[in-house]
PDB file of C-alpha atoms in Angstrom:
ATOM      1  CA  MET A   7      -0.843 -31.693 -34.586  1.00  0.00           C
ATOM      2  CA  ALA A   8      -2.622 -31.979 -31.244  1.00  0.00           C
ATOM      3  CA  PHE A   9      -1.969 -30.128 -28.025  1.00  0.00           C
ATOM      4  CA  ASP A  10      -0.269 -32.634 -25.712  1.00  0.00           C
ATOM      5  CA  LEU A  11      -0.669 -31.757 -22.021  1.00  0.00           C
ATOM      6  CA  VAL A  12       2.406 -33.756 -21.063  1.00  0.00           C
ATOM      7  CA  LYS A  13       4.659 -32.241 -23.712  1.00  0.00           C
ATOM      8  CA  GLN A  14       3.428 -28.692 -23.042  1.00  0.00           C
ATOM      9  CA  ASP A  15       3.944 -28.667 -19.283  1.00  0.00           C
ATOM     10  CA  PHE A  16       5.127 -25.094 -18.779  1.00  0.00           C
ATOM     11  CA  ASN A  17       4.774 -25.481 -15.000  1.00  0.00           C
ATOM     12  CA  LYS A  18       7.354 -28.262 -14.957  1.00  0.00           C
ATOM     13  CA  ALA A  19       9.652 -26.318 -17.288  1.00  0.00           C
ATOM     14  CA  ALA A  20       9.330 -23.222 -15.074  1.00  0.00           C
ATOM     15  CA  GLU A  21      10.319 -25.269 -12.019  1.00  0.00           C
ATOM     16  CA  ALA A  22      13.408 -26.614 -13.820  1.00  0.00           C
ATOM     17  CA  GLY A  23      14.810 -23.093 -14.104  1.00  0.00           C
ATOM     18  CA  PHE A  24      16.349 -20.818 -16.686  1.00  0.00           C
ATOM     19  CA  THR A  25      19.868 -19.374 -16.685  1.00  0.00           C
ATOM     20  CA  PHE A  26      20.534 -15.949 -18.133  1.00  0.00           C
ATOM     21  CA  GLU A  27      23.456 -13.551 -18.238  1.00  0.00           C
ATOM     22  CA  LEU A  28      22.886 -10.568 -16.011  1.00  0.00           C
ATOM     23  CA  LYS A  29      23.253  -7.301 -17.871  1.00  0.00           C
ATOM     24  CA  LEU A  30      24.445  -4.165 -16.111  1.00  0.00           C
ATOM     25  CA  PRO A  31      22.057  -1.194 -16.111  1.00  0.00           C
ATOM     26  CA  THR A  32      24.184   0.202 -18.965  1.00  0.00           C
ATOM     27  CA  GLY A  33      23.286  -2.869 -21.049  1.00  0.00           C
ATOM     28  CA  GLU A  34      26.786  -4.319 -20.882  1.00  0.00           C
ATOM     29  CA  PRO A  35      27.272  -7.969 -19.867  1.00  0.00           C
ATOM     30  CA  SER A  36      28.203  -8.412 -16.211  1.00  0.00           C
ATOM     31  CA  GLY A  37      29.842 -11.816 -16.501  1.00  0.00           C
ATOM     32  CA  ALA A  38      27.370 -13.190 -13.936  1.00  0.00           C
ATOM     33  CA  LYS A  39      24.849 -15.889 -14.762  1.00  0.00           C
ATOM     34  CA  LEU A  40      21.700 -16.214 -12.681  1.00  0.00           C
ATOM     35  CA  THR A  41      19.278 -19.129 -12.623  1.00  0.00           C
ATOM     36  CA  VAL A  42      15.633 -18.431 -11.890  1.00  0.00           C
ATOM     37  CA  ILE A  43      12.453 -20.443 -11.700  1.00  0.00           C
ATOM     38  CA  GLY A  44       9.469 -19.110 -13.585  1.00  0.00           C
ATOM     39  CA  ASP A  45       6.281 -17.521 -12.352  1.00  0.00           C
ATOM     40  CA  MET A  46       4.345 -20.620 -13.445  1.00  0.00           C
ATOM     41  CA  SER A  47       6.426 -22.964 -11.286  1.00  0.00           C
ATOM     42  CA  PRO A  48       4.697 -24.770  -8.406  1.00  0.00           C
ATOM     43  CA  THR A  49       7.148 -23.155  -5.965  1.00  0.00           C
ATOM     44  CA  VAL A  50       6.278 -19.612  -7.052  1.00  0.00           C
ATOM     45  CA  LYS A  51       2.562 -20.396  -7.176  1.00  0.00           C
ATOM     46  CA  ALA A  52       2.681 -21.790  -3.616  1.00  0.00           C
ATOM     47  CA  TYR A  53       4.548 -18.672  -2.449  1.00  0.00           C
ATOM     48  CA  SER A  54       1.932 -16.429  -4.079  1.00  0.00           C
ATOM     49  CA  ARG A  55      -0.936 -18.389  -2.495  1.00  0.00           C
ATOM     50  CA  LYS A  56       0.773 -18.131   0.909  1.00  0.00           C
ATOM     51  CA  LYS A  57       1.200 -14.359   0.605  1.00  0.00           C
ATOM     52  CA  PHE A  58      -2.412 -13.956  -0.529  1.00  0.00           C
ATOM     53  CA  SER A  59      -3.653 -16.037   2.420  1.00  0.00           C
ATOM     54  CA  GLU A  60      -1.566 -13.946   4.824  1.00  0.00           C
ATOM     55  CA  TYR A  61      -3.088 -10.756   3.419  1.00  0.00           C
ATOM     56  CA  GLN A  62      -6.611 -12.179   3.687  1.00  0.00           C
ATOM     57  CA  MET A  63      -5.923 -13.133   7.310  1.00  0.00           C
ATOM     58  CA  LYS A  64      -4.739  -9.597   8.067  1.00  0.00           C
ATOM     59  CA  GLN A  65      -7.916  -8.234   6.500  1.00  0.00           C
ATOM     60  CA  SER A  66     -10.084 -10.624   8.477  1.00  0.00           C
ATOM     61  CA  ILE A  67      -8.419  -9.768  11.788  1.00  0.00           C
ATOM     62  CA  ALA A  68      -8.644  -6.034  11.098  1.00  0.00           C
ATOM     63  CA  LYS A  69     -12.308  -6.355  10.113  1.00  0.00           C
ATOM     64  CA  ARG A  70     -13.119  -8.165  13.370  1.00  0.00           C
ATOM     65  CA  LYS A  71     -11.449  -5.323  15.253  1.00  0.00           C
ATOM     66  CA  GLY A  72     -13.419  -2.766  13.242  1.00  0.00           C
ATOM     67  CA  LYS A  73     -10.321  -1.448  11.510  1.00  0.00           C
ATOM     68  CA  GLU A  74      -8.986  -1.310   7.995  1.00  0.00           C
ATOM     69  CA  VAL A  75      -5.768  -2.988   6.930  1.00  0.00           C
ATOM     70  CA  ASP A  76      -2.990  -0.422   6.802  1.00  0.00           C
ATOM     71  CA  ASP A  77      -1.240   0.167   3.500  1.00  0.00           C
ATOM     72  CA  LEU A  78       2.257  -1.226   3.210  1.00  0.00           C
ATOM     73  CA  SER A  79       5.058   1.077   4.222  1.00  0.00           C
ATOM     74  CA  LEU A  80       7.839   1.676   1.708  1.00  0.00           C
ATOM     75  CA  ASP A  81      10.132  -0.625   3.712  1.00  0.00           C
ATOM     76  CA  GLU A  82       7.482  -3.373   3.813  1.00  0.00           C
ATOM     77  CA  ALA A  83       6.901  -3.062   0.064  1.00  0.00           C
ATOM     78  CA  GLU A  84      10.632  -3.338  -0.628  1.00  0.00           C
ATOM     79  CA  ASP A  85      10.948  -6.335   1.707  1.00  0.00           C
ATOM     80  CA  LEU A  86       8.088  -8.012  -0.153  1.00  0.00           C
ATOM     81  CA  ALA A  87       9.761  -7.296  -3.516  1.00  0.00           C
ATOM     82  CA  VAL A  88      13.044  -8.763  -2.261  1.00  0.00           C
ATOM     83  CA  GLU A  89      11.254 -11.853  -0.957  1.00  0.00           C
ATOM     84  CA  ALA A  90       9.407 -12.320  -4.265  1.00  0.00           C
ATOM     85  CA  ALA A  91      12.693 -12.188  -6.210  1.00  0.00           C
ATOM     86  CA  LEU A  92      14.448 -14.401  -3.662  1.00  0.00           C
ATOM     87  CA  ILE A  93      11.916 -17.219  -4.111  1.00  0.00           C
ATOM     88  CA  ARG A  94      12.647 -17.134  -7.858  1.00  0.00           C
ATOM     89  CA  LEU A  95      16.469 -16.916  -7.742  1.00  0.00           C
ATOM     90  CA  ILE A  96      17.922 -20.395  -7.262  1.00  0.00           C
ATOM     91  CA  ASN A  97      21.577 -20.115  -8.268  1.00  0.00           C
ATOM     92  CA  TRP A  98      24.317 -17.933  -9.707  1.00  0.00           C
ATOM     93  CA  THR A  99      27.850 -18.071 -11.020  1.00  0.00           C
ATOM     94  CA  GLY A 100      30.298 -15.297 -11.748  1.00  0.00           C
ATOM     95  CA  ILE A 101      29.443 -13.033  -8.824  1.00  0.00           C
ATOM     96  CA  GLN A 102      32.399 -11.687  -6.910  1.00  0.00           C
ATOM     97  CA  GLU A 103      32.944  -9.474  -3.921  1.00  0.00           C
ATOM     98  CA  GLY A 104      36.316  -7.790  -3.609  1.00  0.00           C
ATOM     99  CA  GLY A 105      37.713 -10.028  -6.355  1.00  0.00           C
ATOM    100  CA  LYS A 106      36.617 -13.266  -4.643  1.00  0.00           C
ATOM    101  CA  ASP A 107      33.895 -15.576  -5.916  1.00  0.00           C
ATOM    102  CA  VAL A 108      30.698 -15.473  -3.890  1.00  0.00           C
ATOM    103  CA  PRO A 109      28.984 -18.859  -3.702  1.00  0.00           C
ATOM    104  CA  PHE A 110      25.217 -18.774  -3.989  1.00  0.00           C
ATOM    105  CA  SER A 111      23.239 -18.858  -0.777  1.00  0.00           C
ATOM    106  CA  LYS A 112      19.795 -17.516   0.022  1.00  0.00           C
ATOM    107  CA  GLU A 113      21.319 -15.262   2.676  1.00  0.00           C
ATOM    108  CA  LYS A 114      23.785 -13.659   0.253  1.00  0.00           C
ATOM    109  CA  ALA A 115      21.126 -13.490  -2.448  1.00  0.00           C
ATOM    110  CA  ARG A 116      18.844 -11.569  -0.061  1.00  0.00           C
ATOM    111  CA  GLU A 117      21.681  -9.088   0.523  1.00  0.00           C
ATOM    112  CA  VAL A 118      22.334  -8.644  -3.211  1.00  0.00           C
ATOM    113  CA  LEU A 119      18.637  -8.278  -4.060  1.00  0.00           C
ATOM    114  CA  THR A 120      18.205  -5.724  -1.280  1.00  0.00           C
ATOM    115  CA  GLN A 121      21.241  -3.633  -2.205  1.00  0.00           C
ATOM    116  CA  HIS A 122      20.859  -3.828  -5.991  1.00  0.00           C
ATOM    117  CA  SER A 123      17.276  -3.219  -7.102  1.00  0.00           C
ATOM    118  CA  TRP A 124      18.299  -3.549 -10.765  1.00  0.00           C
ATOM    119  CA  VAL A 125      19.332  -7.165 -10.119  1.00  0.00           C
ATOM    120  CA  ARG A 126      15.973  -7.784  -8.441  1.00  0.00           C
ATOM    121  CA  GLU A 127      14.186  -6.291 -11.450  1.00  0.00           C
ATOM    122  CA  ALA A 128      16.164  -8.507 -13.843  1.00  0.00           C
ATOM    123  CA  VAL A 129      15.296 -11.621 -11.812  1.00  0.00           C
ATOM    124  CA  MET A 130      11.595 -10.737 -11.830  1.00  0.00           C
ATOM    125  CA  ALA A 131      11.569  -9.930 -15.562  1.00  0.00           C
ATOM    126  CA  GLU A 132      13.276 -13.173 -16.580  1.00  0.00           C
ATOM    127  CA  ALA A 133      11.043 -15.237 -14.270  1.00  0.00           C
ATOM    128  CA  ALA A 134       7.931 -13.639 -15.779  1.00  0.00           C
ATOM    129  CA  ASP A 135       8.991 -14.283 -19.392  1.00  0.00           C
ATOM    130  CA  LEU A 136       7.178 -17.481 -20.350  1.00  0.00           C
ATOM    131  CA  THR A 137       9.358 -17.920 -23.436  1.00  0.00           C
ATOM    132  CA  ASN A 138      12.306 -18.664 -21.115  1.00  0.00           C
ATOM    133  CA  PHE A 139      10.568 -21.832 -19.927  1.00  0.00           C
ATOM    134  CA  GLN A 140       9.742 -23.779 -23.052  1.00  0.00           C
ATOM    135  CA  PRO A 141       8.950 -27.445 -22.375  1.00  0.00           C
ATOM    136  CA  LYS A 142      11.485 -29.806 -23.936  1.00  0.00           C
TER     137      LYS A 142
END
């Protein structure tokens, strides 16, 4: 059997998304299902390149001014982590607030990922797991 580049397109599979059931920190099922795109997706790769370019620009500007780039503050690091998870999270079902269904939106997702770091960690872990994005 030969390796077929078309059939083994993990980038395309990662862009298509993967749906998983969110587990509570206790390990119990939450009833919510989240859909994420994988780290190998073109969208995530473009986001990563953009962030890297922004950091290089900051370094270049600081160097011209004879300064060093400041380390990220804790708030900046958390904002970056939320943004990284937000680019990967593309949909959900089964999330409620006060007993009412919460439709997916990037704005609400940002709020959830900010307030619930364990959800953010689950999104990042599932997006990084290449086995979730098997080409079909």
